[in-house]
Amino acid sequence: MASKERSRRSDKEGQEQGHTYPYKILVVDDEPDLQPLILQRMRRPIRSGKYEFVFAQNGIEALQRLAAEPDIDMVVSDINMPQMDGLTLLEQIPSVNPNIRSVIISAYGDMQNIRTAMNRGAFDFVTKPLDFKDLRHTIARTLRNLVEWREALASRDQLVVLQNELDVASKIQQSILPTEFPRHENYEVHASMEPARNVGGDFYDILMLERDHVGLAIADVSDKGVPASLFMMSSRTLLKGTAIGLPQPGMVLTDVNDLLYEENETAMFVTVFYAVYSPMTGKLDYANGGHNPPLVIHADGSSEFIPPVGGIALGIARGIPFAQGSLTLQTGDTLLLYTDGVTEAMNAESEEFGAERLQAIFLENPPTSAQATNDAVFAAVHAFAGDTPQSDDITCLSISRTSG
Amino acid sequence: MEINTERTDGVLVINAEGRIDGSNSAQFLESIQAVVSDDDNGVALDFGGINYISSAGLRVILLLAKELRQKQTGFGVCSLSSSVKEIFTISGFDQIISIFDSGADAVGALK
C-alpha cells in the first residue's frame, strides 16, 4: 500500500481533475451496519458533493446495479456474501463495465483471498475492521488511477470506449463458456457454441463435483442484449454455486429457480437441462427446466430422447419442484445435450431441422467421440440450413462413456 | 407483424401470423398492449397462423400474462399448431398459461 503522504497528494490532484463530481462509489456488503457507518464517516466528501455512495447486498445485486448505472466509477466490495461473493463479482465486473476500479474488503491477514482478488483485477484492498482514514485514502488513490486511465482512453478512438451493446453482451456470453474440458479414463466430454449474429442466450457448463462426479448443464436464456447477458451470468453463477453444494439435480434446479425468480423483474427466463454423471457406474441423474430433451446415442448409431420428467423454464414461477429422472449410459453410449438452435434451424424452404434429422445423423455415422458427435451435429445443421442465416445460437455438449 | 383483433362477449381475440422471434417480439408486445382495453374481460392470442415462436416470443407471452393478471383480466392462447404446442410443452409454458383448442373455446372460458 502507498504511504499516507502519497495518498493525500493523490486526493488533492483528484480534485483538480475535470471530472464532474460527485464520483459514484458502489459499496457491496451483506452487513446492514456498513451503510450508515459509511454515510456517517464519509459525510464530509458526501456533503461537499465529491462522493456519492450507493449500496448493494451481494455480487448479483451489484452487477445489476452496475449495468443499470453506467456512471458508477468504482466498487468497494466485501468478499464473503450470499448468492455471489466478492471474488466472483470481481471476475464479472469487466464484462459489464470495463471502466471500473475495484477495492476489496478482506479479513486482516487473509493473504490467499487478497492475492486471488488482485489476480482478478482488484485495484487495491482494505482490511477489516475498517479503518476509515485508510478507506478514504484508498478511495482517493483508486479514483486518481481511474481518471488517468480515462484520459488515456479519451485520446484513443471513441468507438473503443462506447461499445455496441450486443458486442458487450456477446463478450459476456463468451467469457463464461469453458473451452477446456476435463480428461478422465472413463469418459470424454466436449462442448461448443456457435453464436448467432444477433446474439442468442445459450450457455453450457461442465462442473467437477465431489467423488469424481461431473455436473453437465446446458441452457438458453429467453432474450438478447446486455440485460439478458446479466441474467445469463446470474443463472450460470447460481447454478454453479448451487450444484457444488447439492448432489441432486432436481434440488439444484428448484433452488436456482427460486433464486432467479426473486431477482427477476423483467420476465426473463432460462431453460436448463442439468445432470450429474457418475463415471464409475455410468449413472446419470437429471432434471429438466423446460429445455429440449437430450439424446442418448448408442454405439450402433441408434438413439432415443431421454424420458421427460416435466419441469418449467427457470425464473417464471416460485417454489415449483423439479422431478428427477435417471438412466445409465452403457460403454460406448454418448449423451448429447443441445439447444433449440439445432432443432429449430431453418432451411430456405422454412422447414425446421427437427428431431428426426438429428437422430438420422448418427444412424449413418455412429458417434466415435464426444467431439465428433458435436462436430457431426454442426456439420449436418450447416448443410441443412445452407445460406439461410442462423437466427439463434447453436450449442452442443456431449459426454461419451468410454469405459468403466 | 400485423395483428387482427375481434371482440366477442368482452373477450379480445388477437390473431397473428408468421413467426414470433427476437426480431419482432418487442413490436408484437407493443401492438398487443396498444389494443388491449381496461374493459376487456379476457384476452386470447389466437396462434392459428403462427408456425414458430422463439423463447423471446414466449417471454412476450409471460409479460402479457403478468400484466393482465395484475388487472385481473383473463388470458390464454388458442389454436396452437403442433410445432408451437410442442414448444409450449417442452418449456413448461403449458403448465402456466391457459391453452384452448379454438378461439370460441377461449371466448367461452374467458368471458
XYZ file of C-alpha atoms in Angstrom:
515
model
C 0.000 0.000 0.000
C 1.147 3.542 -0.695
C 2.152 5.803 2.165
C -0.245 8.320 3.635
C 1.794 11.142 2.104
C 1.238 9.833 -1.354
C -2.407 9.090 -0.837
C -3.112 12.592 0.356
C -1.370 14.070 -2.634
C -3.371 11.869 -4.981
C -6.514 13.000 -3.231
C -5.719 16.635 -3.912
C -4.826 16.025 -7.520
C -8.011 14.054 -7.933
C -9.980 17.145 -7.023
C -8.213 19.160 -9.652
C -9.271 16.877 -12.478
C -12.005 17.913 -14.845
C -14.414 15.143 -13.680
C -17.887 16.353 -12.870
C -18.429 15.499 -9.221
C -19.572 13.519 -7.441
C -17.716 10.297 -8.072
C -20.184 7.451 -7.687
C -18.996 4.593 -5.495
C -20.824 1.288 -5.148
C -20.329 -0.416 -1.776
C -21.145 -4.130 -1.771
C -21.608 -5.821 1.597
C -24.260 -8.025 3.146
C -23.844 -6.463 6.585
C -26.529 -3.828 7.113
C -24.325 -1.905 9.577
C -21.876 -0.768 6.937
C -24.199 1.562 5.057
C -24.957 4.021 7.930
C -21.342 3.830 9.043
C -20.030 4.850 5.628
C -22.605 7.599 5.233
C -21.580 8.940 8.662
C -17.816 8.645 8.330
C -17.760 9.908 4.768
C -20.237 12.714 5.386
C -17.748 15.455 4.578
C -16.922 14.401 0.996
C -20.593 13.474 0.534
C -21.812 16.874 1.720
C -19.265 18.728 -0.395
C -20.559 16.806 -3.405
C -17.318 14.972 -4.035
C -18.571 11.404 -3.484
C -21.899 9.709 -3.839
C -22.315 6.238 -2.292
C -24.738 3.597 -3.493
C -25.119 0.161 -1.935
C -25.730 -3.479 -2.877
C -26.075 -6.570 -0.681
C -24.285 -9.117 -2.848
C -22.484 -9.621 -6.132
C -25.556 -10.228 -8.239
C -27.273 -7.108 -6.999
C -24.013 -5.245 -7.627
C -23.823 -6.432 -11.243
C -27.407 -5.393 -11.871
C -26.691 -2.006 -10.382
C -23.552 -1.632 -12.494
C -25.469 -2.494 -15.631
C -28.280 -0.071 -14.821
C -25.983 2.750 -13.693
C -23.041 3.033 -16.059
C -21.917 6.212 -14.245
C -20.616 4.223 -11.271
C -16.887 4.912 -11.018
C -15.681 2.370 -8.514
C -16.693 -0.626 -6.430
C -15.779 -1.367 -2.819
C -16.748 -4.961 -2.072
C -16.672 -7.428 0.795
C -15.544 -10.962 -0.068
C -17.976 -13.191 1.813
C -21.560 -12.596 0.713
C -24.543 -14.812 -0.113
C -25.585 -15.509 -3.739
C -22.451 -14.117 -5.342
C -19.271 -13.406 -3.411
C -16.811 -10.582 -3.931
C -14.242 -12.688 -5.755
C -16.786 -13.890 -8.295
C -18.053 -10.341 -8.640
C -14.532 -9.167 -9.452
C -14.293 -11.648 -12.292
C -17.558 -10.445 -13.795
C -17.195 -6.672 -13.446
C -15.039 -6.077 -16.558
C -17.598 -7.671 -18.826
C -20.321 -5.357 -17.500
C -18.284 -2.189 -17.254
C -14.594 -2.334 -18.111
C -14.063 1.248 -16.897
C -14.411 0.434 -13.223
C -11.868 0.161 -10.463
C -12.499 -2.236 -7.595
C -11.329 -2.335 -3.995
C -11.822 -5.423 -1.857
C -12.551 -5.503 1.870
C -10.878 -8.571 3.351
C -10.151 -10.040 6.747
C -6.832 -8.961 8.131
C -4.046 -11.338 7.092
C -6.204 -13.258 4.643
C -3.454 -13.272 2.050
C -4.937 -16.011 -0.043
C -8.158 -14.145 -0.759
C -6.303 -10.886 -1.212
C -3.989 -12.467 -3.738
C -6.912 -14.015 -5.591
C -8.669 -10.647 -5.628
C -5.619 -8.977 -7.078
C -5.253 -11.654 -9.718
C -8.819 -10.961 -10.703
C -8.174 -7.312 -11.261
C -8.889 -5.658 -7.903
C -7.037 -2.365 -7.803
C -6.447 -2.415 -4.055
C -7.741 -3.755 -0.767
C -8.599 -2.567 2.720
C -8.821 -4.777 5.801
C -11.434 -5.396 8.469
C -12.139 -3.879 10.917
C -12.413 -0.897 8.590
C -10.034 1.980 9.211
C -11.924 4.864 7.631
C -8.862 7.003 7.171
C -7.264 4.206 5.209
C -10.503 3.708 3.243
C -10.637 7.430 2.347
C -7.049 7.341 1.118
C -7.602 4.162 -0.814
C -10.718 5.545 -2.494
C -8.910 8.753 -3.452
C -5.959 6.878 -4.901
C -8.175 4.492 -6.792
C -10.200 7.303 -8.341
C -6.990 9.051 -9.295
C -5.894 5.970 -11.199
C -9.266 5.800 -12.867
C -9.105 9.419 -14.032
C -5.723 8.823 -15.580
C -6.889 5.731 -17.322
C -9.921 7.516 -18.733
C -7.796 10.348 -20.054
C -5.614 7.822 -21.807
C -8.675 6.212 -23.314
C -10.195 9.513 -24.378
C -7.254 10.176 -26.626
C -7.942 6.963 -28.469
C -10.784 6.157 -30.808
C -14.087 6.869 -29.035
C -15.623 3.767 -30.564
C -13.387 1.645 -28.411
C -14.964 3.161 -25.315
C -18.569 3.309 -26.448
C -19.058 -0.329 -27.280
C -22.096 -1.561 -29.067
C -24.483 -3.205 -26.640
C -24.663 -6.514 -28.437
C -20.918 -6.565 -28.631
C -20.720 -6.298 -24.847
C -23.391 -8.958 -24.476
C -21.505 -11.276 -26.773
C -18.328 -10.834 -24.761
C -20.148 -11.611 -21.535
C -21.553 -14.745 -23.097
C -18.211 -15.903 -24.491
C -16.445 -15.167 -21.213
C -18.471 -17.689 -19.232
C -18.151 -20.680 -21.556
C -15.460 -23.200 -20.630
C -13.244 -24.239 -23.534
C -11.015 -26.663 -21.627
C -12.622 -29.966 -20.771
C -11.805 -32.460 -18.038
C -9.975 -35.631 -19.038
C -10.880 -38.919 -17.434
C -10.155 -42.554 -18.188
C -13.859 -43.465 -18.140
C -15.444 -40.692 -20.169
C -14.909 -37.955 -22.712
C -16.706 -34.631 -22.666
C -16.805 -31.789 -25.164
C -18.955 -28.722 -25.758
C -19.174 -25.961 -28.317
C -21.356 -22.956 -29.133
C -21.813 -21.154 -32.439
C -23.243 -17.715 -31.727
C -25.922 -16.233 -33.952
C -25.152 -12.818 -35.381
C -27.785 -11.221 -33.173
C -26.512 -12.896 -30.004
C -28.745 -15.513 -28.510
C -28.537 -16.616 -24.940
C -27.112 -20.126 -24.914
C -24.584 -21.270 -22.373
C -23.188 -24.512 -21.042
C -21.099 -25.574 -18.096
C -19.157 -28.638 -17.015
C -18.602 -28.847 -13.264
C -16.215 -31.068 -11.369
C -18.114 -32.247 -8.299
C -17.258 -34.409 -5.314
C -16.366 -38.088 -5.758
C -15.368 -37.566 -9.398
C -18.944 -36.785 -10.389
C -19.464 -34.362 -13.262
C -22.173 -31.723 -13.457
C -23.405 -31.096 -17.020
C -25.524 -28.069 -17.813
C -26.927 -26.596 -20.991
C -29.164 -23.555 -21.039
C -30.895 -20.981 -23.199
C -31.845 -17.517 -21.940
C -35.030 -16.024 -23.378
C -33.720 -12.748 -24.699
C -30.681 -10.970 -26.020
C -28.683 -7.855 -25.194
C -26.958 -6.764 -22.001
C -29.834 -7.373 -19.545
C -30.220 -10.910 -20.906
C -26.468 -11.454 -20.589
C -26.610 -10.424 -16.964
C -29.481 -12.817 -16.424
C -27.363 -15.467 -18.094
C -24.453 -14.662 -15.826
C -26.600 -14.893 -12.700
C -28.099 -18.150 -13.958
C -24.717 -19.644 -14.607
C -23.212 -18.449 -11.318
C -26.230 -19.550 -9.269
C -26.256 -22.923 -10.983
C -22.571 -23.437 -10.370
C -22.765 -22.284 -6.754
C -25.802 -24.444 -6.027
C -24.547 -27.515 -7.882
C -21.351 -27.642 -5.879
C -23.319 -27.991 -2.649
C -26.133 -30.290 -3.788
C -25.799 -33.730 -5.383
C -29.421 -33.981 -6.638
C -30.139 -32.165 -9.936
C -33.826 -31.753 -9.067
C -32.968 -29.873 -5.891
C -30.366 -27.810 -7.721
C -32.929 -26.582 -10.253
C -35.503 -25.982 -7.517
C -33.060 -23.748 -5.644
C -31.740 -21.947 -8.720
C -35.286 -21.312 -9.916
C -36.266 -19.671 -6.632
C -33.106 -17.555 -6.580
C -33.660 -16.410 -10.167
C -37.319 -15.696 -9.543
C -36.513 -13.420 -6.592
C -34.444 -11.042 -8.656
C -36.337 -11.278 -11.914
C -38.495 -8.256 -12.637
C -38.181 -8.394 -16.401
C -39.956 -11.714 -17.042
C -36.798 -13.217 -18.466
C -36.402 -16.935 -18.097
C -33.882 -19.622 -18.852
C -34.395 -23.203 -19.937
C -31.861 -25.502 -18.282
C -31.107 -29.182 -18.509
C -28.847 -30.220 -15.641
C -27.427 -33.672 -14.977
C -24.924 -35.262 -12.625
C -22.890 -38.066 -14.172
C -21.134 -40.758 -12.171
C -18.155 -42.067 -14.207
C -17.747 -45.282 -12.228
C -21.271 -46.565 -12.824
C -22.351 -44.605 -15.905
C -25.405 -43.439 -13.971
C -26.888 -40.110 -14.934
C -29.310 -38.243 -12.666
C -31.059 -35.354 -14.370
C -33.692 -32.684 -14.078
C -35.140 -30.503 -16.774
C -36.169 -26.870 -16.534
C -38.114 -26.584 -19.793
C -35.208 -27.492 -22.050
C -35.135 -29.696 -25.162
C -34.782 -33.361 -24.194
C -31.209 -34.652 -24.689
C -30.443 -37.611 -26.904
C -28.796 -40.865 -25.841
C -26.887 -42.285 -28.801
C -25.715 -45.891 -28.755
C -22.564 -47.326 -30.302
C -24.541 -48.682 -33.272
C -25.936 -45.218 -34.036
C -29.469 -45.862 -32.790
C -30.718 -43.288 -30.334
C -33.592 -42.173 -28.143
C -34.551 -38.926 -26.440
C -34.419 -39.240 -22.696
C -37.789 -39.726 -20.996
C -39.406 -36.422 -19.977
C -39.626 -35.637 -16.272
C -41.687 -32.444 -16.540
C -40.391 -29.119 -15.359
C -40.755 -25.470 -16.289
C -38.238 -22.922 -17.546
C -36.455 -21.231 -14.620
C -37.312 -17.763 -13.338
C -41.042 -17.878 -14.126
C -42.765 -19.202 -11.016
C -41.694 -19.577 -7.422
C -41.492 -22.725 -5.352
C -42.011 -25.285 -8.073
C -40.457 -28.725 -7.594
C -38.335 -30.279 -10.328
C -38.715 -34.010 -10.709
C -35.604 -36.047 -11.242
C -35.008 -38.885 -13.669
C -32.108 -41.243 -14.046
C -30.615 -43.538 -16.644
C -27.393 -45.439 -17.144
C -25.020 -44.897 -20.038
C -23.510 -48.155 -21.307
C -19.933 -48.243 -22.518
C -19.977 -46.733 -25.999
C -23.080 -44.579 -25.327
C -22.974 -40.827 -25.866
C -25.328 -38.326 -24.288
C -25.927 -35.264 -26.460
C -27.271 -32.075 -24.880
C -28.240 -29.361 -27.375
C -30.246 -26.163 -27.630
C -33.167 -25.314 -29.891
C -30.746 -23.590 -32.267
C -30.136 -27.144 -33.527
C -33.673 -28.476 -33.896
C -35.188 -25.148 -34.966
C -32.557 -24.263 -37.553
C -34.357 -23.408 -40.807
C -33.578 -24.054 -44.434
C -34.525 -21.931 -47.452
C -37.964 -23.625 -47.549
C -38.625 -22.577 -43.925
C -38.521 -26.177 -42.754
C -37.101 -26.920 -39.328
C -34.134 -29.227 -38.860
C -36.151 -31.146 -36.303
C -35.624 -34.110 -34.010
C -35.762 -36.788 -36.719
C -32.907 -35.308 -38.726
C -30.907 -35.116 -35.519
C -31.328 -38.848 -34.916
C -30.657 -39.637 -38.580
C -27.148 -38.156 -38.358
C -25.991 -40.981 -36.117
C -27.769 -43.820 -37.922
C -25.443 -43.156 -40.832
C -22.377 -42.322 -38.777
C -22.372 -43.669 -35.225
C -20.505 -41.377 -32.809
C -16.801 -42.031 -32.372
C -16.118 -39.450 -29.667
C -17.794 -36.617 -27.790
C -16.204 -34.014 -30.015
C -17.016 -35.961 -33.193
C -20.653 -36.102 -32.049
C -20.823 -32.328 -31.686
C -18.972 -31.761 -34.957
C -21.387 -34.059 -36.792
C -24.368 -32.055 -35.484
C -22.855 -28.721 -36.534
C -21.993 -30.101 -39.975
C -25.495 -31.512 -40.511
C -27.204 -28.279 -39.404
C -24.961 -26.214 -41.705
C -25.632 -28.499 -44.640
C -29.377 -28.320 -43.977
C -29.577 -24.541 -43.468
C -27.422 -23.696 -46.489
C -27.385 -19.930 -46.946
C -30.312 -19.302 -44.607
C -28.979 -17.004 -41.881
C -28.606 -18.520 -38.424
C -31.187 -16.891 -36.139
C -30.274 -18.497 -32.827
C -27.173 -19.778 -31.073
C -26.343 -23.410 -31.759
C -24.885 -25.276 -28.801
C -23.929 -28.908 -28.231
C -22.494 -30.673 -25.198
C -21.659 -34.367 -25.430
C -20.345 -36.903 -22.960
C -19.279 -40.393 -24.028
C -18.795 -43.335 -21.680
C -15.538 -44.759 -22.979
C -15.051 -47.496 -20.353
C -15.691 -48.344 -16.724
C -46.018 -8.003 -37.581
C -49.662 -7.488 -38.433
C -52.330 -8.404 -35.932
C -56.098 -8.555 -36.347
C -58.450 -8.245 -33.429
C -62.041 -9.091 -32.724
C -64.100 -8.648 -29.567
C -66.683 -11.286 -28.658
C -68.581 -11.266 -25.352
C -65.984 -8.941 -23.820
C -63.078 -11.139 -24.867
C -60.432 -9.658 -27.127
C -59.173 -12.288 -29.552
C -55.915 -11.348 -31.265
C -54.874 -13.105 -34.472
C -51.279 -13.054 -35.606
C -49.473 -14.726 -38.487
C -45.983 -15.945 -39.251
C -43.132 -16.202 -36.770
C -42.644 -14.593 -33.392
C -38.955 -14.356 -32.606
C -36.320 -11.930 -31.354
C -36.644 -9.768 -34.457
C -40.315 -8.880 -33.927
C -41.209 -9.864 -30.339
C -40.905 -6.306 -28.945
C -43.115 -4.964 -31.728
C -45.582 -7.809 -31.173
C -45.850 -6.923 -27.481
C -46.356 -3.235 -28.225
C -49.065 -3.817 -30.779
C -50.942 -6.046 -28.339
C -50.587 -3.591 -25.480
C -51.980 -0.912 -27.786
C -55.219 -2.806 -28.458
C -55.943 -4.249 -25.003
C -58.550 -2.153 -23.202
C -59.253 -1.962 -19.481
C -62.816 -3.002 -20.291
C -61.754 -6.382 -21.705
C -62.776 -9.310 -19.522
C -60.296 -11.547 -21.203
C -57.585 -11.605 -23.850
C -56.780 -14.576 -26.075
C -53.935 -14.897 -28.542
C -55.067 -16.966 -31.492
C -51.932 -18.654 -32.836
C -53.662 -20.489 -35.676
C -51.461 -18.581 -38.136
C -48.260 -18.804 -36.114
C -45.851 -21.526 -37.202
C -42.941 -20.694 -34.918
C -42.361 -18.970 -31.602
C -38.895 -18.495 -30.115
C -38.037 -18.019 -26.460
C -38.162 -14.241 -26.989
C -41.760 -14.751 -28.130
C -42.528 -16.863 -25.066
C -41.213 -14.037 -22.934
C -43.766 -11.690 -24.516
C -46.496 -14.140 -23.518
C -45.145 -14.227 -19.985
C -45.063 -10.414 -19.802
C -48.649 -10.215 -21.064
C -49.792 -12.882 -18.612
C -48.225 -10.936 -15.724
C -49.692 -7.597 -16.841
C -53.160 -8.998 -17.335
C -53.084 -10.894 -14.056
C -52.462 -7.602 -12.261
C -55.524 -6.145 -13.981
C -57.411 -9.357 -13.150
C -58.072 -9.875 -16.841
C -58.235 -13.461 -18.060
C -55.598 -14.619 -20.519
C -54.912 -17.589 -22.730
C -53.622 -18.778 -26.076
C -55.574 -20.852 -28.577
C -55.433 -22.781 -31.863
C -51.784 -23.817 -31.466
C -50.163 -25.643 -34.354
C -48.494 -28.906 -33.387
C -44.996 -27.392 -33.573
C -45.952 -24.399 -31.413
C -47.714 -26.704 -28.977
C -44.536 -28.731 -28.682
C -42.588 -25.579 -27.781
C -45.146 -24.830 -25.064
C -44.860 -28.373 -23.738
C -41.067 -28.566 -23.699
C -40.645 -25.195 -21.989
C -43.339 -25.998 -19.424
C -45.401 -22.984 -20.535
C -48.398 -25.281 -20.921
C -48.360 -25.530 -17.115
C -48.597 -21.794 -16.502
C -50.560 -20.433 -19.485
C -54.118 -21.489 -20.313
C -54.305 -23.192 -23.708
C -57.595 -23.526 -25.604
C -58.345 -25.548 -28.722
C -60.108 -22.729 -30.549
C -60.977 -19.057 -30.379
C -64.550 -19.986 -29.472
C -63.343 -22.143 -26.558
C -61.190 -19.253 -25.356
C -64.095 -16.815 -25.516
C -66.283 -19.282 -23.649
C -63.753 -19.686 -20.862
C -62.593 -16.079 -20.514
C -65.826 -14.102 -20.964
